């Protein structure tokens, strides 16, 4: 689920930023219910550097030898007779993965929020995450639509009823993300690249776990919005990232994404607070950071200067880039284990490139 990029920001006459949360809320509720392969993508070349080395990336070809049968997260069995040549992606996470495994040149349509890698922004737009224009999708004549649970089951079924082949994903943790990558590798004929991408993720996780081994576990809160205050609880991939990075989520007793009060945060008194960049959706004007240091002055994290900003895209999208969010969180929690400068709160944090 991609949970942070689908709101509208406006400014009232008093200059206060207000965010329309309807799409975020609907995405959270829904989530709780439930040409060939080119050279291994430039995105991986640029980003998959281990903490202590580099990666050599080979060229691979499409596997067109067999019919593929997979079961997606809606419980639907999908049959792919041959690697698709016209793909529509209905979530930024799906788009990132498809480009990373070398199938990006076959993508003909994306959502308004598919902004990574930059080439994705050149594809035909088919609407927002939960406001897919079905007619636009059909008009692109895709032989595969890669959907997400947050698109809405009605939309997914409408596409299927119009004769389109649809695979829908709803990953809840890193293992689920790896499974989705494996499935996309199989259905696109890019199994080798998908395997390499999964291996890169596993290696990155192992490197982080090794780096933070035997370190103390600071109490951590991840805040994704402040009006009302939304936090990441248990059974979210963000909770998993905090644990893997050597921290303890102070809201791990709450399931999913929940609304809490300032008093709840004060009572749990986190050592570290992590907020998303910009308005919670990326960009500049770090609204969440400014709010945290202003309204949570009595919390240990604020008193000790341990409120950190993380790229909203890499922590909010269930794609392979979650392992880069993991590494970033580990640097926040255990800077003594990493010889790397932390992100300055004065900088504009945008999508990695």
mmCIF file of C-alpha atoms in Angstrom, residues 149-344:
data_model
loop_
_atom_site.group_PDB
_atom_site.id
_atom_site.type_symbol
_atom_site.label_atom_id
_atom_site.label_comp_id
_atom_site.label_asym_id
_atom_site.label_seq_id
_atom_site.Cartn_x
_atom_site.Cartn_y
_atom_site.Cartn_z
ATOM 1 C CA UNK A 149 -5.554 -3.160 -3.032
ATOM 2 C CA UNK A 150 -5.834 0.572 -2.410
ATOM 3 C CA UNK A 151 -7.189 1.085 -5.929
ATOM 4 C CA UNK A 152 -10.404 -0.441 -4.591
ATOM 5 C CA UNK A 153 -11.828 -3.895 -5.200
ATOM 6 C CA UNK A 154 -14.635 -2.419 -7.312
ATOM 7 C CA UNK A 155 -12.124 -0.827 -9.676
ATOM 8 C CA UNK A 156 -10.093 -4.024 -9.901
ATOM 9 C CA UNK A 157 -13.169 -6.107 -10.665
ATOM 10 C CA UNK A 158 -14.397 -3.572 -13.236
ATOM 11 C CA UNK A 159 -11.094 -3.873 -15.080
ATOM 12 C CA UNK A 160 -11.323 -7.666 -14.990
ATOM 13 C CA UNK A 161 -14.926 -7.595 -16.181
ATOM 14 C CA UNK A 162 -13.756 -5.577 -19.183
ATOM 15 C CA UNK A 163 -11.515 -8.449 -20.208
ATOM 16 C CA UNK A 164 -8.220 -7.110 -18.821
ATOM 17 C CA UNK A 165 -5.653 -9.295 -17.089
ATOM 18 C CA UNK A 166 -5.131 -7.809 -13.611
ATOM 19 C CA UNK A 167 -2.715 -8.737 -10.842
ATOM 20 C CA UNK A 168 -3.385 -6.937 -7.533
ATOM 21 C CA UNK A 169 -0.991 -6.665 -4.595
ATOM 22 C CA UNK A 170 -1.452 -5.790 -0.919
ATOM 23 C CA UNK A 171 1.927 -6.287 0.800
ATOM 24 C CA UNK A 172 1.991 -5.861 4.574
ATOM 25 C CA UNK A 173 5.668 -6.508 5.270
ATOM 26 C CA UNK A 174 9.042 -6.807 3.561
ATOM 27 C CA UNK A 175 8.573 -10.527 2.877
ATOM 28 C CA UNK A 176 5.356 -9.697 1.044
ATOM 29 C CA UNK A 177 7.188 -7.070 -1.020
ATOM 30 C CA UNK A 178 9.791 -9.670 -1.993
ATOM 31 C CA UNK A 179 7.012 -12.072 -2.964
ATOM 32 C CA UNK A 180 5.455 -9.387 -5.176
ATOM 33 C CA UNK A 181 8.817 -8.780 -6.852
ATOM 34 C CA UNK A 182 9.181 -12.520 -7.480
ATOM 35 C CA UNK A 183 5.690 -12.659 -9.010
ATOM 36 C CA UNK A 184 6.319 -9.657 -11.253
ATOM 37 C CA UNK A 185 9.583 -11.240 -12.360
ATOM 38 C CA UNK A 186 7.757 -14.416 -13.342
ATOM 39 C CA UNK A 187 4.885 -12.768 -15.198
ATOM 40 C CA UNK A 188 7.147 -10.361 -17.118
ATOM 41 C CA UNK A 189 9.790 -12.976 -17.929
ATOM 42 C CA UNK A 190 12.355 -11.077 -15.835
ATOM 43 C CA UNK A 191 12.920 -13.749 -13.197
ATOM 44 C CA UNK A 192 16.680 -13.331 -13.093
ATOM 45 C CA UNK A 193 16.527 -9.598 -12.503
ATOM 46 C CA UNK A 194 13.791 -10.050 -9.913
ATOM 47 C CA UNK A 195 15.942 -12.589 -8.085
ATOM 48 C CA UNK A 196 18.883 -10.183 -8.094
ATOM 49 C CA UNK A 197 16.676 -7.398 -6.722
ATOM 50 C CA UNK A 198 15.412 -9.627 -3.912
ATOM 51 C CA UNK A 199 18.967 -10.722 -3.154
ATOM 52 C CA UNK A 200 20.043 -7.073 -2.982
ATOM 53 C CA UNK A 201 17.259 -6.409 -0.460
ATOM 54 C CA UNK A 202 18.268 -9.385 1.666
ATOM 55 C CA UNK A 203 21.903 -8.300 1.604
ATOM 56 C CA UNK A 204 21.016 -4.751 2.614
ATOM 57 C CA UNK A 205 18.879 -6.014 5.498
ATOM 58 C CA UNK A 206 21.694 -8.318 6.641
ATOM 59 C CA UNK A 207 24.206 -5.459 6.502
ATOM 60 C CA UNK A 208 21.991 -3.238 8.630
ATOM 61 C CA UNK A 209 21.282 -5.994 11.143
ATOM 62 C CA UNK A 210 25.009 -6.661 11.441
ATOM 63 C CA UNK A 211 25.739 -2.961 11.899
ATOM 64 C CA UNK A 212 23.245 -2.561 14.773
ATOM 65 C CA UNK A 213 23.831 -5.931 16.422
ATOM 66 C CA UNK A 214 23.996 -5.760 20.235
ATOM 67 C CA UNK A 215 23.180 -2.044 20.233
ATOM 68 C CA UNK A 216 20.711 -0.596 22.725
ATOM 69 C CA UNK A 217 17.162 -0.262 21.398
ATOM 70 C CA UNK A 218 15.913 3.326 21.581
ATOM 71 C CA UNK A 219 12.182 3.968 21.788
ATOM 72 C CA UNK A 220 10.905 5.252 18.449
ATOM 73 C CA UNK A 221 7.738 6.927 17.184
ATOM 74 C CA UNK A 222 6.960 7.363 13.494
ATOM 75 C CA UNK A 223 4.474 10.178 12.831
ATOM 76 C CA UNK A 224 2.900 10.411 9.403
ATOM 77 C CA UNK A 225 0.562 13.342 10.078
ATOM 78 C CA UNK A 226 -0.266 15.739 12.899
ATOM 79 C CA UNK A 227 -3.877 16.960 12.435
ATOM 80 C CA UNK A 228 -5.004 14.535 13.748
ATOM 81 C CA UNK A 229 -1.863 12.725 14.849
ATOM 82 C CA UNK A 230 -1.415 9.510 12.833
ATOM 83 C CA UNK A 231 1.270 7.057 13.917
ATOM 84 C CA UNK A 232 2.571 3.715 12.635
ATOM 85 C CA UNK A 233 1.689 0.833 14.932
ATOM 86 C CA UNK A 234 2.164 -2.920 14.820
ATOM 87 C CA UNK A 235 1.550 -4.931 11.636
ATOM 88 C CA UNK A 236 2.852 -2.158 9.401
ATOM 89 C CA UNK A 237 5.998 -2.389 7.330
ATOM 90 C CA UNK A 238 7.229 0.744 9.130
ATOM 91 C CA UNK A 239 7.050 -1.075 12.471
ATOM 92 C CA UNK A 240 9.107 -3.850 10.881
ATOM 93 C CA UNK A 241 11.689 -1.327 9.649
ATOM 94 C CA UNK A 242 12.032 0.147 13.147
ATOM 95 C CA UNK A 243 12.644 -3.304 14.627
ATOM 96 C CA UNK A 244 15.173 -4.300 11.955
ATOM 97 C CA UNK A 245 16.973 -0.973 12.438
ATOM 98 C CA UNK A 246 17.527 -1.747 16.117
ATOM 99 C CA UNK A 247 14.709 0.239 17.681
ATOM 100 C CA UNK A 248 11.476 -0.345 19.589
ATOM 101 C CA UNK A 249 8.243 1.150 18.298
ATOM 102 C CA UNK A 250 6.538 2.866 21.242
ATOM 103 C CA UNK A 251 3.185 2.250 19.557
ATOM 104 C CA UNK A 252 3.725 -1.449 18.840
ATOM 105 C CA UNK A 253 0.749 -2.262 21.058
ATOM 106 C CA UNK A 254 -1.536 -0.562 18.514
ATOM 107 C CA UNK A 255 -2.471 -2.380 15.330
ATOM 108 C CA UNK A 256 -1.959 -0.630 12.002
ATOM 109 C CA UNK A 257 -2.052 3.117 11.550
ATOM 110 C CA UNK A 258 -3.832 4.853 14.425
ATOM 111 C CA UNK A 259 -4.793 8.299 15.676
ATOM 112 C CA UNK A 260 -3.217 9.271 19.007
ATOM 113 C CA UNK A 261 -3.046 12.365 21.182
ATOM 114 C CA UNK A 262 -0.131 14.525 22.256
ATOM 115 C CA UNK A 263 -0.673 13.069 25.728
ATOM 116 C CA UNK A 264 -0.165 9.544 24.327
ATOM 117 C CA UNK A 265 3.187 10.605 22.880
ATOM 118 C CA UNK A 266 4.223 12.354 26.093
ATOM 119 C CA UNK A 267 3.311 9.267 28.117
ATOM 120 C CA UNK A 268 5.394 6.962 25.924
ATOM 121 C CA UNK A 269 8.210 9.531 25.684
ATOM 122 C CA UNK A 270 10.105 8.242 22.612
ATOM 123 C CA UNK A 271 13.880 8.699 22.422
ATOM 124 C CA UNK A 272 13.612 9.214 18.665
ATOM 125 C CA UNK A 273 10.839 10.670 16.512
ATOM 126 C CA UNK A 274 10.831 10.086 12.759
ATOM 127 C CA UNK A 275 8.635 12.248 10.539
ATOM 128 C CA UNK A 276 8.080 12.207 6.804
ATOM 129 C CA UNK A 277 9.615 14.860 4.609
ATOM 130 C CA UNK A 278 7.727 17.947 3.485
ATOM 131 C CA UNK A 279 4.014 17.947 4.172
ATOM 132 C CA UNK A 280 4.090 14.214 4.767
ATOM 133 C CA UNK A 281 4.032 13.719 1.007
ATOM 134 C CA UNK A 282 7.548 14.853 0.122
ATOM 135 C CA UNK A 283 8.761 18.240 -1.071
ATOM 136 C CA UNK A 284 9.922 21.178 1.029
ATOM 137 C CA UNK A 285 8.417 23.077 3.984
ATOM 138 C CA UNK A 286 8.818 20.350 6.571
ATOM 139 C CA UNK A 287 5.453 20.737 8.253
ATOM 140 C CA UNK A 288 5.682 17.617 10.418
ATOM 141 C CA UNK A 289 9.158 18.447 11.664
ATOM 142 C CA UNK A 290 8.193 21.999 12.584
ATOM 143 C CA UNK A 291 5.083 20.754 14.359
ATOM 144 C CA UNK A 292 7.004 18.114 16.317
ATOM 145 C CA UNK A 293 9.679 20.440 17.656
ATOM 146 C CA UNK A 294 7.025 23.027 18.543
ATOM 147 C CA UNK A 295 4.301 20.860 20.100
ATOM 148 C CA UNK A 296 6.337 18.021 21.617
ATOM 149 C CA UNK A 297 8.917 20.060 23.521
ATOM 150 C CA UNK A 298 8.645 17.889 26.626
ATOM 151 C CA UNK A 299 9.420 14.652 24.778
ATOM 152 C CA UNK A 300 12.947 13.256 25.130
ATOM 153 C CA UNK A 301 13.439 13.095 21.358
ATOM 154 C CA UNK A 302 12.829 16.834 21.012
ATOM 155 C CA UNK A 303 14.836 17.762 24.098
ATOM 156 C CA UNK A 304 17.834 15.811 22.808
ATOM 157 C CA UNK A 305 17.595 16.920 19.176
ATOM 158 C CA UNK A 306 16.587 13.500 17.893
ATOM 159 C CA UNK A 307 13.706 14.360 15.591
ATOM 160 C CA UNK A 308 14.607 13.153 12.107
ATOM 161 C CA UNK A 309 13.142 13.657 8.650
ATOM 162 C CA UNK A 310 12.931 10.760 6.220
ATOM 163 C CA UNK A 311 12.097 10.768 2.523
ATOM 164 C CA UNK A 312 8.325 10.316 2.409
ATOM 165 C CA UNK A 313 8.434 8.193 -0.748
ATOM 166 C CA UNK A 314 10.942 5.576 0.357
ATOM 167 C CA UNK A 315 9.229 4.905 3.682
ATOM 168 C CA UNK A 316 5.641 5.013 2.433
ATOM 169 C CA UNK A 317 5.803 2.774 -0.633
ATOM 170 C CA UNK A 318 6.043 -1.009 -0.354
ATOM 171 C CA UNK A 319 8.733 -1.398 -2.983
ATOM 172 C CA UNK A 320 12.361 -2.510 -2.939
ATOM 173 C CA UNK A 321 13.326 0.998 -1.740
ATOM 174 C CA UNK A 322 12.098 0.122 1.749
ATOM 175 C CA UNK A 323 15.588 -1.238 2.416
ATOM 176 C CA UNK A 324 16.972 2.264 1.854
ATOM 177 C CA UNK A 325 14.463 3.560 4.384
ATOM 178 C CA UNK A 326 15.700 0.810 6.703
ATOM 179 C CA UNK A 327 19.287 1.945 6.335
ATOM 180 C CA UNK A 328 18.285 5.568 6.918
ATOM 181 C CA UNK A 329 16.358 4.703 10.074
ATOM 182 C CA UNK A 330 19.296 2.668 11.356
ATOM 183 C CA UNK A 331 21.544 5.711 10.875
ATOM 184 C CA UNK A 332 19.069 7.806 12.864
ATOM 185 C CA UNK A 333 18.904 5.333 15.719
ATOM 186 C CA UNK A 334 22.559 4.292 15.827
ATOM 187 C CA UNK A 335 24.684 7.023 14.193
ATOM 188 C CA UNK A 336 27.742 5.710 16.025
ATOM 189 C CA UNK A 337 27.538 2.548 13.906
ATOM 190 C CA UNK A 338 27.550 4.448 10.595
ATOM 191 C CA UNK A 339 30.196 6.844 9.329
ATOM 192 C CA UNK A 340 27.704 8.899 7.319
ATOM 193 C CA UNK A 341 26.329 12.418 7.809
ATOM 194 C CA UNK A 342 22.620 12.507 8.695
ATOM 195 C CA UNK A 343 20.143 14.457 6.560
ATOM 196 C CA UNK A 344 20.027 18.120 7.514
#
